């Protein structure tokens, strides 16, 4: 049996993080799971996001993953702590589930000169205030403004983001965020779907505003984590395989996923009914 690194997202957005991880940590085995049939998670309740995420994490454990990355800000904000502190009690203590918020919070203040930044995320991520809480631990003087963008994930998942009309929806949320302070010089895309909108976002902003996607930040942090945890690193199998699973239609997944992953993707189907089978 292989012992792959599991990468989870509600849909295809996590592939932007997976791309960076696979580049910085080549040769490992990977399994990606996108819960497309139940995405988007962003507008759902705490309990629902936690239940869905925990089901997906358990399935990835069953596939032999000793380490799982929640490549989804919404799941990291709403489910990670309960999974780490409650659900995993009594399981093999060497298993690990990590999120994307903390590694991003650890460095995001370094990008800003004015020390005022904006966070763009789903309703769930913004309402959880997870970024405000985590960033204040590392950059207590940084001013952080948030904006929820509830229509951006559906825009990306549907493929409509490539059409010219999407510029209107992109501009609307950016205007609301930038109106909160004239000194914001850095915007964090705190949703793994948003890097697909990067060009459209940049087109609406003054040239001095940096737009940061978190894939490379998360990947760099994982490289460091594996250095600090050799016992876990040695458990991971390294035959260079990459498997993709979706809980929805595979051809749709493959068509969109190739753009997020920058290379052709062939996925397999897994039914969510399988998640409840012990
Ligand atoms: N890609 C996920 C994130 O980073 C969210 C998508 C969703 O709403 O399902 O937050």
Coordinates of C-alpha atoms and ligand atoms in Angstrom, one line a residue:
X1 CA 0.0 0.0 0.0
X2 CA 1.2 3.5 -0.8
X3 CA 1.2 6.3 1.8
X4 CA 0.4 9.4 -0.2
X5 CA 0.0 13.0 0.9
X6 CA -3.8 13.7 0.8
X7 CA -4.9 17.0 -0.6
X8 CA -8.5 18.0 0.0
X9 CA -10.7 20.8 -1.3
X10 CA -14.5 21.3 -1.7
X11 CA -13.9 21.3 -5.5
X12 CA -11.1 22.2 -7.9
X13 CA -9.7 25.2 -6.2
X14 CA -7.3 23.2 -4.1
X15 CA -5.5 22.2 -7.3
X16 CA -3.8 25.6 -7.2
X17 CA -2.2 24.7 -3.9
X18 CA -1.6 21.1 -5.1
X19 CA 0.3 22.5 -8.1
X20 CA 2.7 24.4 -5.9
X21 CA 3.1 21.5 -3.5
X22 CA 3.9 19.0 -6.3
X23 CA 6.5 21.5 -7.7
X24 CA 8.2 22.0 -4.4
X25 CA 7.9 18.4 -3.2
X26 CA 8.3 16.2 -6.4
X27 CA 8.5 12.5 -6.2
X28 CA 6.0 11.9 -3.4
X29 CA 2.7 10.0 -3.9
X30 CA -0.4 12.2 -3.9
X31 CA -4.2 11.8 -3.7
X32 CA -6.4 14.8 -4.4
X33 CA -10.0 14.7 -3.4
X34 CA -12.5 17.3 -4.6
X35 CA -16.0 17.2 -3.0
X36 CA -17.5 18.8 -6.1
X37 CA -21.0 17.3 -5.6
X38 CA -21.4 19.3 -2.4
X39 CA -19.4 22.4 -3.3
X40 CA -19.4 25.3 -2.7
X41 CA -18.9 25.0 1.0
X42 CA -18.4 28.7 1.5
X43 CA -22.0 29.6 2.3
X44 CA -22.8 26.5 4.4
X45 CA -23.2 26.2 8.2
X46 CA -20.3 25.4 10.5
X47 CA -21.8 21.9 11.2
X48 CA -22.2 21.1 7.6
X49 CA -18.7 22.2 6.6
X50 CA -17.3 20.2 9.5
X51 CA -19.3 17.1 8.7
X52 CA -18.4 17.1 5.0
X53 CA -14.7 17.9 5.7
X54 CA -14.4 15.1 8.3
X55 CA -16.0 12.6 6.0
X56 CA -13.5 13.5 3.3
X57 CA -10.5 13.4 5.7
X58 CA -11.6 9.9 6.9
X59 CA -11.8 8.7 3.3
X60 CA -8.3 10.0 2.6
X61 CA -7.0 8.2 5.8
X62 CA -8.6 5.0 4.4
X63 CA -6.6 5.5 1.2
X64 CA -3.4 5.3 3.4
X65 CA -2.6 9.0 3.7
X66 CA -0.6 9.7 6.9
X67 CA -0.7 13.4 6.1
X68 CA -3.6 15.5 4.7
X69 CA -3.6 19.1 3.7
X70 CA -6.9 20.9 3.8
X71 CA -6.3 23.0 0.6
X72 CA -9.4 24.9 1.3
X73 CA -9.6 28.0 3.4
X74 CA -13.3 27.5 4.3
X75 CA -12.6 24.0 5.6
X76 CA -9.4 25.2 7.4
X77 CA -11.4 28.0 9.0
X78 CA -14.5 26.0 10.0
X79 CA -13.4 22.4 10.5
X80 CA -9.7 22.0 11.1
X81 CA -9.6 22.8 14.8
X82 CA -12.5 20.4 15.7
X83 CA -10.8 17.7 13.5
X84 CA -7.4 18.1 15.2
X85 CA -8.7 18.6 18.7
X86 CA -11.7 16.2 18.9
X87 CA -12.3 13.9 15.9
X88 CA -8.7 12.6 15.8
X89 CA -8.5 11.8 19.5
X90 CA -8.1 8.0 19.7
X91 CA -6.8 7.7 16.2
X92 CA -3.2 6.8 15.3
X93 CA -1.4 9.8 16.8
X94 CA 1.1 9.9 14.0
X95 CA -1.6 11.0 11.5
X96 CA -1.6 14.7 10.7
X97 CA -4.2 17.1 9.2
X98 CA -2.9 20.6 8.3
X99 CA -4.6 23.7 7.0
X100 CA -3.7 26.7 4.8
X101 CA -4.6 29.6 7.1
X102 CA -1.8 29.5 9.7
X103 CA 1.1 29.1 7.2
X104 CA -0.3 32.1 5.2
X105 CA -0.8 34.2 8.4
X106 CA 2.8 33.6 9.4
X107 CA 4.2 35.5 6.4
X108 CA 1.5 37.7 4.9
X109 CA 2.5 40.8 6.8
X110 CA 6.0 40.7 5.1
X111 CA 4.4 41.6 1.7
X112 CA 3.0 45.0 2.8
X113 CA 4.8 48.3 3.0
X114 CA 1.9 50.3 4.3
X115 CA 1.1 47.6 6.9
X116 CA -2.5 47.5 5.7
X117 CA -3.8 44.5 3.8
X118 CA -7.0 43.1 2.4
X119 CA -8.3 39.6 2.6
X120 CA -10.7 38.2 0.0
X121 CA -12.5 34.9 1.0
X122 CA -15.7 33.0 1.2
X123 CA -18.5 34.1 3.6
X124 CA -17.4 31.2 5.9
X125 CA -13.8 32.2 6.0
X126 CA -14.5 35.9 6.5
X127 CA -17.2 35.3 9.2
X128 CA -14.9 32.9 11.1
X129 CA -12.4 35.7 11.5
X130 CA -9.7 33.0 11.5
X131 CA -7.3 35.2 9.4
X132 CA -7.8 38.2 11.8
X133 CA -7.1 35.9 14.8
X134 CA -4.1 34.1 13.3
X135 CA -2.5 37.2 11.6
X136 CA -2.7 39.2 14.9
X137 CA -0.4 36.5 16.5
X138 CA 2.4 37.2 14.0
X139 CA 1.8 40.8 12.9
X140 CA 0.0 42.5 15.8
X141 CA 0.3 46.0 14.1
X142 CA -1.0 45.0 10.7
X143 CA -4.3 46.4 9.8
X144 CA -6.4 43.7 8.1
X145 CA -9.6 44.4 6.1
X146 CA -11.8 41.6 4.9
X147 CA -14.3 41.2 2.1
X148 CA -16.5 38.1 1.4
X149 CA -17.0 37.3 -2.3
X150 CA -19.9 34.8 -2.3
X151 CA -20.2 34.7 -6.1
X152 CA -16.6 34.1 -7.0
X153 CA -16.5 30.3 -6.3
X154 CA -19.7 29.6 -8.3
X155 CA -18.2 31.8 -11.1
X156 CA -15.0 29.7 -11.1
X157 CA -16.6 26.3 -10.7
X158 CA -19.1 27.0 -13.5
X159 CA -16.3 28.1 -15.9
X160 CA -18.1 31.4 -16.4
X161 CA -15.1 33.3 -15.0
X162 CA -13.6 33.3 -18.5
X163 CA -16.4 35.3 -20.0
X164 CA -16.2 39.1 -20.2
X165 CA -19.3 39.6 -18.0
X166 CA -17.4 38.2 -15.0
X167 CA -15.3 41.4 -14.8
X168 CA -18.4 43.1 -13.3
X169 CA -18.6 40.7 -10.4
X170 CA -14.8 40.8 -9.8
X171 CA -14.9 44.6 -9.7
X172 CA -17.8 44.8 -7.3
X173 CA -16.1 43.0 -4.4
X174 CA -12.8 44.7 -5.0
X175 CA -14.4 48.1 -4.9
X176 CA -16.0 47.3 -1.6
X177 CA -12.7 46.1 -0.1
X178 CA -10.6 48.9 -1.4
X179 CA -13.2 51.5 -0.1
X180 CA -12.3 50.4 3.4
X181 CA -8.9 52.1 3.3
X182 CA -6.9 54.0 0.7
X183 CA -3.7 52.5 2.2
X184 CA -4.2 48.8 1.4
X185 CA -1.2 47.8 -0.7
X186 CA -1.5 43.9 -0.5
X187 CA -4.5 41.7 -1.2
X188 CA -4.5 38.0 -0.2
X189 CA -6.6 35.6 -2.2
X190 CA -7.8 33.6 0.8
X191 CA -9.7 31.1 -1.2
X192 CA -8.0 28.5 -3.3
X193 CA -10.4 29.1 -6.2
X194 CA -9.5 32.8 -6.6
X195 CA -6.1 32.5 -8.3
X196 CA -8.0 31.6 -11.5
X197 CA -9.3 35.2 -11.3
X198 CA -5.9 36.6 -10.9
X199 CA -5.7 38.5 -14.2
X200 CA -9.2 39.9 -13.9
X201 CA -8.4 41.0 -10.3
X202 CA -5.2 42.7 -11.2
X203 CA -6.8 44.5 -14.1
X204 CA -9.1 46.3 -11.7
X205 CA -6.5 47.4 -9.2
X206 CA -3.8 50.1 -9.2
X207 CA -0.4 48.8 -10.1
X208 CA 1.0 49.4 -6.6
X209 CA -1.4 46.8 -5.1
X210 CA 0.2 43.3 -4.8
X211 CA -2.1 40.3 -5.2
X212 CA -0.9 37.2 -3.4
X213 CA -2.0 33.7 -4.0
X214 CA -1.2 31.2 -1.2
X215 CA -0.1 28.1 -3.1
X216 CA 3.6 28.8 -2.9
X217 CA 3.4 30.0 0.7
X218 CA 1.6 26.7 1.7
X219 CA 4.0 24.6 -0.3
X220 CA 7.1 26.3 1.3
X221 CA 5.7 25.8 4.7
X222 CA 5.0 22.1 4.0
X223 CA 8.6 21.6 2.9
X224 CA 9.7 23.1 6.2
X225 CA 7.2 21.0 8.2
X226 CA 8.5 17.8 6.7
X227 CA 12.1 18.8 7.5
X228 CA 11.0 19.3 11.1
X229 CA 9.1 16.0 11.2
X230 CA 11.4 13.4 9.7
X231 CA 9.4 10.5 11.3
X232 CA 6.3 11.6 9.2
X233 CA 8.4 12.3 6.1
X234 CA 9.9 8.8 6.2
X235 CA 6.4 7.3 6.3
X236 CA 5.4 9.0 3.0
X237 CA 5.7 6.8 -0.1
X238 CA 7.6 8.2 -3.0
X239 CA 6.8 6.6 -6.3
X240 CA 5.7 9.9 -7.9
X241 CA 2.1 8.9 -8.4
X242 CA -0.8 11.5 -8.6
X243 CA -4.4 10.3 -8.2
X244 CA -7.4 12.6 -8.5
X245 CA -10.9 11.8 -7.1
X246 CA -14.1 13.8 -7.4
X247 CA -17.5 13.2 -5.8
X248 CA -19.2 14.5 -9.0
X249 CA -18.9 14.1 -12.8
X250 CA -15.3 13.2 -13.7
X251 CA -15.4 14.6 -17.3
X252 CA -16.5 18.1 -15.9
X253 CA -13.8 17.8 -13.2
X254 CA -11.1 16.9 -15.8
X255 CA -12.1 19.7 -18.2
X256 CA -11.8 22.4 -15.5
X257 CA -9.1 20.8 -13.4
X258 CA -6.5 20.9 -16.2
X259 CA -6.6 24.7 -16.1
X260 CA -6.1 24.8 -12.3
X261 CA -3.4 22.2 -12.4
X262 CA -1.6 23.4 -15.6
X263 CA -1.5 19.8 -17.0
X264 CA -4.1 17.2 -18.1
X265 CA -5.9 15.6 -15.2
X266 CA -7.8 12.3 -15.3
X267 CA -10.0 11.7 -12.3
X268 CA -12.0 8.8 -10.8
X269 CA -15.4 9.0 -9.2
X270 CA -16.0 8.4 -5.5
X271 CA -19.6 8.5 -4.2
X272 CA -20.3 10.4 -1.0
X273 CA -22.4 7.4 0.1
X274 CA -19.1 5.6 0.4
X275 CA -18.0 8.1 3.1
X276 CA -20.6 6.9 5.6
X277 CA -19.7 3.2 5.2
X278 CA -17.5 2.1 8.1
Ligands
LIG1 N1 -11.7 26.7 -2.3 C1 -12.3 26.9 -1.0 C2 -11.5 27.9 -0.1 O1 -10.3 28.0 -0.2 C3 -13.7 27.3 -0.9 C4 -14.7 27.0 -1.9 C5 -16.1 26.8 -1.5 O2 -16.8 27.7 -1.1 O3 -16.4 25.6 -1.5 O4 -12.1 28.5 0.7

